[in-house]
Tab-separated table of C-alpha atoms in Angstrom:
chain	number	residue	atom	x	y	z
A	1	MET	CA	-15.629	27.083	-34.193
A	2	TYR	CA	-13.537	29.331	-32.131
A	3	TYR	CA	-13.129	29.650	-28.798
A	4	LYS	CA	-11.015	32.946	-25.966
A	5	LEU	CA	-9.558	31.482	-23.674
A	6	TYR	CA	-7.147	33.760	-21.106
A	7	ILE	CA	-3.825	32.535	-20.621
A	8	ASP	CA	-3.720	34.202	-17.003
A	9	SER	CA	-7.025	32.379	-15.833
A	10	VAL	CA	-5.554	29.093	-17.177
A	11	PHE	CA	-3.115	29.330	-15.448
A	12	ILE	CA	-4.583	30.052	-12.363
A	13	LEU	CA	-7.229	27.379	-12.028
A	14	GLN	CA	-4.580	24.373	-13.653
A	15	LEU	CA	-2.569	25.722	-10.486
A	16	THR	CA	-5.484	25.714	-7.958
A	17	THR	CA	-6.799	21.911	-9.268
A	18	ASN	CA	-3.137	20.590	-9.567
A	19	LEU	CA	-2.830	21.527	-6.384
A	20	TYR	CA	-5.782	19.317	-4.873
A	21	LEU	CA	-4.989	16.255	-7.072
A	22	LEU	CA	-1.635	16.537	-5.553
A	23	SER	CA	-2.847	16.658	-1.942
A	24	LEU	CA	-5.443	14.094	-2.697
A	25	ALA	CA	-3.079	11.268	-4.765
A	26	GLY	CA	-0.715	11.776	-1.480
A	27	LYS	CA	-3.509	11.469	0.400
A	28	TYR	CA	-4.578	8.187	-1.777
A	29	LEU	CA	-1.411	6.645	-2.232
A	30	ARG	CA	-0.217	7.623	2.194
A	31	CYS	CA	2.822	9.501	0.022
A	32	THR	CA	4.579	12.739	2.079
A	33	ALA	CA	5.247	16.357	0.500
A	34	THR	CA	6.525	19.262	1.687
A	35	HIS	CA	3.701	22.837	0.605
A	36	GLY	CA	6.625	23.937	-0.620
A	37	ARG	CA	7.368	20.512	-3.420
A	38	LYS	CA	2.852	20.282	-3.965
A	39	CYS	CA	3.265	24.097	-4.758
A	40	LEU	CA	6.117	23.357	-7.843
A	41	GLY	CA	4.594	20.152	-8.341
A	42	ALA	CA	1.010	22.412	-9.273
A	43	VAL	CA	3.386	25.150	-10.568
A	44	ALA	CA	5.109	21.992	-13.310
A	45	GLY	CA	1.722	21.049	-13.833
A	46	ALA	CA	0.011	24.194	-15.191
A	47	VAL	CA	2.713	25.669	-17.147
A	48	LEU	CA	2.748	22.433	-18.677
A	49	SER	CA	-0.757	22.826	-19.915
A	50	CYS	CA	-0.394	26.315	-20.993
A	51	LEU	CA	1.974	25.038	-23.871
A	52	ILE	CA	0.300	22.316	-24.635
A	53	ILE	CA	-2.912	24.660	-24.987
A	54	MET	CA	-0.523	27.225	-27.180
A	55	MET	CA	0.631	24.279	-29.581
A	56	PRO	CA	-0.358	24.876	-33.080
A	57	VAL	CA	-0.742	21.299	-33.484
A	58	TRP	CA	-4.741	19.297	-33.442
A	59	SER	CA	-6.626	19.584	-31.176
A	60	MET	CA	-7.249	20.649	-28.028
A	61	GLY	CA	-8.937	18.062	-27.354
A	62	GLY	CA	-6.504	15.687	-28.678
A	63	ARG	CA	-3.552	17.597	-27.377
A	64	MET	CA	-5.170	17.029	-22.981
A	65	ILE	CA	-6.157	14.231	-23.887
A	66	ILE	CA	-2.303	12.909	-25.343
A	67	SER	CA	-0.577	15.105	-22.697
A	68	GLY	CA	-2.913	14.418	-19.662
A	69	LEU	CA	-0.440	11.484	-18.162
A	70	PRO	CA	3.037	12.905	-18.828
A	71	VAL	CA	1.492	16.541	-16.333
A	72	SER	CA	0.434	14.093	-14.249
A	73	MET	CA	4.070	11.775	-14.455
A	74	CYS	CA	5.836	14.789	-14.257
A	75	MET	CA	3.885	16.925	-10.913
A	76	MET	CA	4.091	13.682	-9.289
A	77	TRP	CA	8.051	12.595	-9.893
A	78	ILE	CA	8.809	16.512	-8.282
A	79	THR	CA	5.951	17.224	-5.702
A	80	TYR	CA	6.550	13.038	-4.238
A	81	ARG	CA	10.122	11.696	-5.643
A	82	ILE	CA	8.393	9.259	-6.797
A	83	HIS	CA	11.012	7.817	-9.776
A	84	ASN	CA	9.675	3.747	-10.047
A	85	MET	CA	7.800	3.515	-13.989
A	86	LYS	CA	5.246	1.693	-12.690
A	87	LYS	CA	4.856	3.421	-8.753
A	88	LEU	CA	5.194	6.967	-11.537
A	89	ILE	CA	2.809	5.787	-13.771
A	90	HIS	CA	0.182	4.559	-10.667
A	91	SER	CA	-0.041	7.237	-8.691
A	92	SER	CA	-0.144	9.501	-12.220
A	93	LEU	CA	-3.322	7.355	-13.051
A	94	VAL	CA	-4.672	7.129	-9.326
A	95	MET	CA	-4.221	11.537	-9.428
A	96	ALA	CA	-6.092	10.573	-12.697
A	97	GLY	CA	-8.539	9.592	-11.102
A	98	CYS	CA	-8.974	12.222	-8.372
A	99	GLY	CA	-9.720	14.141	-11.155
A	100	PHE	CA	-12.002	12.273	-12.340
A	101	PHE	CA	-14.030	12.611	-8.664
A	102	LEU	CA	-13.422	15.931	-8.449
A	103	GLY	CA	-14.541	17.470	-10.981
A	104	SER	CA	-18.067	15.280	-10.706
A	105	VAL	CA	-18.378	16.832	-7.840
A	106	MET	CA	-17.730	20.510	-9.104
A	107	ILE	CA	-19.962	19.902	-12.197
A	108	TRP	CA	-22.422	18.789	-9.664
A	109	ILE	CA	-22.111	21.639	-7.371
A	110	LEU	CA	-22.368	23.725	-10.476
A	111	ASN	CA	-25.728	22.365	-11.601
A	112	TRP	CA	-27.026	22.836	-8.229
A	113	LEU	CA	-26.074	26.722	-7.985
A	114	ARG	CA	-27.132	27.659	-11.163
A	115	VAL	CA	-30.566	28.628	-10.658
A	116	ILE	CA	-28.528	31.015	-8.044
A	117	LEU	CA	-26.147	31.776	-11.445
A	118	ARG	CA	-28.015	32.916	-13.805
A	119	GLY	CA	-25.093	32.121	-15.716
A	120	ARG	CA	-23.454	34.606	-13.664
A	121	GLY	CA	-19.684	33.347	-11.780
A	122	GLY	CA	-16.021	33.820	-13.348
A	123	LEU	CA	-13.028	32.659	-11.875
A	124	ILE	CA	-13.532	33.689	-8.967
A	125	ILE	CA	-16.429	31.638	-8.799
A	126	THR	CA	-15.394	29.014	-10.453
A	127	ILE	CA	-11.513	28.538	-7.546
A	128	LEU	CA	-14.864	28.853	-4.205
A	129	ILE	CA	-16.536	25.966	-6.583
A	130	SER	CA	-13.701	23.376	-6.542
A	131	TYR	CA	-12.254	24.206	-3.010
A	132	LEU	CA	-15.921	23.218	-2.178
A	133	ALA	CA	-15.734	20.056	-4.102
A	134	TYR	CA	-11.784	19.751	-2.802
A	135	ARG	CA	-13.343	19.621	0.978
A	136	ILE	CA	-16.061	17.277	0.606
A	137	PHE	CA	-13.698	14.711	-1.896
A	138	ALA	CA	-11.810	14.746	1.041
A	139	ALA	CA	-13.464	14.364	3.187
A	140	VAL	CA	-14.983	10.932	1.486
A	141	LEU	CA	-11.602	10.142	1.221
A	142	GLY	CA	-11.126	9.937	4.346
A	143	VAL	CA	-13.917	8.176	5.662
A	144	VAL	CA	-13.175	5.295	2.797
A	145	MET	CA	-9.484	5.280	4.312
A	146	ALA	CA	-10.790	5.038	7.959
A	147	ARG	CA	-12.833	2.281	6.815
A	148	SER	CA	-9.645	0.870	5.152
A	149	ARG	CA	-7.235	0.112	7.853
A	150	ASN	CA	-9.562	-1.886	9.695
A	151	SER	CA	-8.487	-4.361	7.630
A	152	LEU	CA	-6.193	-7.146	7.644
A	153	ARG	CA	-1.981	-6.830	7.001
A	154	THR	CA	1.076	-9.436	6.553
A	155	VAL	CA	3.309	-8.163	8.936
A	156	ARG	CA	7.225	-9.785	8.123
A	157	PHE	CA	9.656	-10.254	11.574
A	158	HIS	CA	13.140	-10.930	11.360
A	159	VAL	CA	13.765	-14.104	13.882
A	160	PRO	CA	17.858	-14.463	14.039
A	161	ALA	CA	17.954	-18.109	15.675
A	162	LEU	CA	15.784	-18.705	12.050
A	163	GLY	CA	18.014	-16.311	10.249
A	164	GLN	CA	14.845	-15.950	8.353
A	165	GLU	CA	11.097	-13.684	8.741
A	166	ILE	CA	8.257	-14.880	9.579
A	167	ARG	CA	4.742	-13.482	8.334
A	168	VAL	CA	1.649	-12.935	10.038
A	169	ARG	CA	-1.892	-11.492	9.644
A	170	ALA	CA	-2.408	-9.176	11.719
A	171	PHE	CA	-5.791	-6.826	12.023
A	172	VAL	CA	-5.331	-3.036	12.371
A	173	ASP	CA	-7.680	-1.692	15.782
A	174	THR	CA	-8.183	1.471	15.163
A	175	GLY	CA	-9.357	1.626	18.640
A	176	ASN	CA	-6.220	0.141	20.172
A	177	HIS	CA	-5.015	3.343	22.830
A	178	LEU	CA	-2.570	0.799	23.984
A	179	ALA	CA	0.485	2.647	25.073
A	180	ASP	CA	3.964	2.052	26.414
A	181	PRO	CA	3.255	3.807	29.621
A	182	VAL	CA	6.996	5.610	30.060
A	183	SER	CA	7.497	6.040	26.208
A	184	GLY	CA	4.024	6.732	24.919
A	185	ALA	CA	5.352	4.903	22.123
A	186	PRO	CA	2.463	2.468	20.660
A	187	VAL	CA	1.712	-1.287	21.413
A	188	SER	CA	1.235	-3.902	18.890
A	189	VAL	CA	-0.716	-6.607	20.531
A	190	ILE	CA	0.816	-11.375	18.680
A	191	SER	CA	-0.585	-14.278	20.549
A	192	ARG	CA	1.632	-16.122	22.278
A	193	LYS	CA	1.023	-19.182	19.240
A	194	THR	CA	2.796	-16.474	17.347
A	195	ALA	CA	5.678	-15.686	20.183
A	196	GLN	CA	6.454	-18.917	20.223
A	197	CYS	CA	8.938	-18.662	17.369
A	198	MET	CA	9.954	-15.770	17.617
A	199	LEU	CA	11.850	-16.514	21.423
A	200	SER	CA	15.220	-15.028	19.856
A	201	CYS	CA	13.829	-11.491	19.459
A	202	PHE	CA	13.024	-11.063	22.670
A	203	MET	CA	15.929	-9.231	24.470
A	204	PRO	CA	16.068	-9.294	29.165
A	205	GLU	CA	16.609	-5.774	27.677
A	206	LYS	CA	13.963	-5.363	26.084
A	207	TYR	CA	11.260	-6.075	28.498
A	208	HIS	CA	7.811	-3.673	29.388
A	209	VAL	CA	5.314	-4.148	31.142
A	210	ILE	CA	2.197	-2.723	29.623
A	211	PRO	CA	-1.446	-2.036	32.452
A	212	TYR	CA	-4.169	-2.831	30.128
A	213	ARG	CA	-8.144	-2.842	30.785
A	214	SER	CA	-10.778	-5.078	28.614
A	215	VAL	CA	-14.181	-5.603	28.950
A	216	GLY	CA	-14.296	-7.619	32.038
A	217	LYS	CA	-10.586	-7.522	33.644
A	218	ASP	CA	-10.336	-3.767	35.860
A	219	LYS	CA	-6.486	-3.992	35.426
A	220	GLY	CA	-3.763	-6.801	34.274
A	221	ILE	CA	-0.856	-6.261	32.789
A	222	LEU	CA	1.239	-7.985	29.020
A	223	HIS	CA	4.353	-8.612	29.063
A	224	ALA	CA	6.442	-7.009	26.792
A	225	TYR	CA	9.599	-6.757	23.918
A	226	GLU	CA	11.267	-4.493	22.448
A	227	ILE	CA	11.638	-5.462	18.228
A	228	PRO	CA	14.359	-4.277	16.514
A	229	GLU	CA	12.229	-3.948	13.226
A	230	ILE	CA	9.290	-5.075	11.338
A	231	ILE	CA	7.550	-4.151	7.391
A	232	ILE	CA	4.471	-3.693	7.574
A	233	GLU	CA	2.953	-4.031	4.439
A	234	SER	CA	-0.463	-4.058	1.606
A	235	GLU	CA	-1.141	-3.106	-1.013
A	236	ARG	CA	0.294	0.615	-2.373
A	237	GLN	CA	2.615	0.112	-0.654
A	238	GLU	CA	5.366	-1.748	2.522
A	239	ILE	CA	5.264	0.478	5.847
A	240	ARG	CA	9.071	-0.319	7.553
A	241	LYS	CA	9.172	0.824	11.625
A	242	GLU	CA	12.212	-0.068	14.415
A	243	HIS	CA	12.122	-0.666	17.364
A	244	VAL	CA	8.344	-1.640	17.655
A	245	ILE	CA	6.844	-2.767	21.358
A	246	VAL	CA	5.403	-6.300	20.778
A	247	ALA	CA	3.206	-7.592	23.844
A	248	ILE	CA	1.856	-10.924	24.585
A	249	CYS	CA	-1.542	-11.823	24.421
A	250	ASP	CA	-4.179	-14.583	23.443
A	251	ALA	CA	-6.863	-11.992	24.339
A	252	GLY	CA	-9.169	-11.102	21.457
A	253	ILE	CA	-6.752	-13.328	19.406
A	254	SER	CA	-8.373	-17.629	19.504
A	255	GLU	CA	-6.574	-19.884	17.592
A	256	GLU	CA	-9.828	-19.809	14.850
A	257	SER	CA	-8.341	-15.939	14.159
A	258	VAL	CA	-7.697	-16.042	10.804
A	259	TYR	CA	-5.189	-13.356	12.753
A	260	GLN	CA	-1.939	-13.766	14.551
A	261	MET	CA	-1.403	-10.104	15.747
A	262	ILE	CA	-3.146	-6.971	16.484
A	263	LEU	CA	-1.514	-4.347	15.153
A	264	HIS	CA	-1.653	-0.912	16.798
A	265	PRO	CA	-3.137	2.199	14.348
A	266	ARG	CA	-0.151	4.329	14.666
A	267	LEU	CA	2.070	1.854	12.946
A	268	LEU	CA	0.018	3.132	9.616
A	269	GLU	CA	1.450	6.443	9.905
A	270	ASP	CA	3.766	7.832	8.247
């Protein structure tokens, strides 16, 4: 059995699909890249895919399966500058997973439209459906990731007096809008017990007064200090933030809580 393929159409489809997959994988991995680097990575992936299709060895399916991971790794390396081999393989598998779900959404849309299209379509229709599938999958991924932010993280503080780091469990509260009234910087909250362990981190010249409101209390004042640096750990990466303001308060953090800090969601942004 023979198939007639138009290499220009294959290139355009690969290019657009690669752009969607790079964006989805970057969103999931919380990696950032310029639009130029995304386009460069997508073009590289499309060119490699076309070259693999034209190779006169093995079957078409075998060539695509064998080359899938190396092509994805090349695109992630170009786009997000991932050099560590383990992370590169992991990011490529994430991209493959995004491709599986994106393709599933496309098939679902095609099945839904098959009565209307009646077999007609072509390149333009396929590109439009792929874009629609991308927007649907991106919206679902955004909701899932937003919910995942309401979870526990490990935060590391360096304590000069002890010459070591202390680790605390932090709850990411997307409803936390506490900010410094002068600079607008996000303010996180730590328990008084945790603050006692890191008094050497609090410099008088870095003192802040943070006004706040809470349920049952119309107005209040929190004593806060600027910390030189914190490291936020998650399953996929470490986020290093400098000049972070933390306020001392026991409200919402009881002795029985599994967390000792309420983390501002803006600190998870790149």
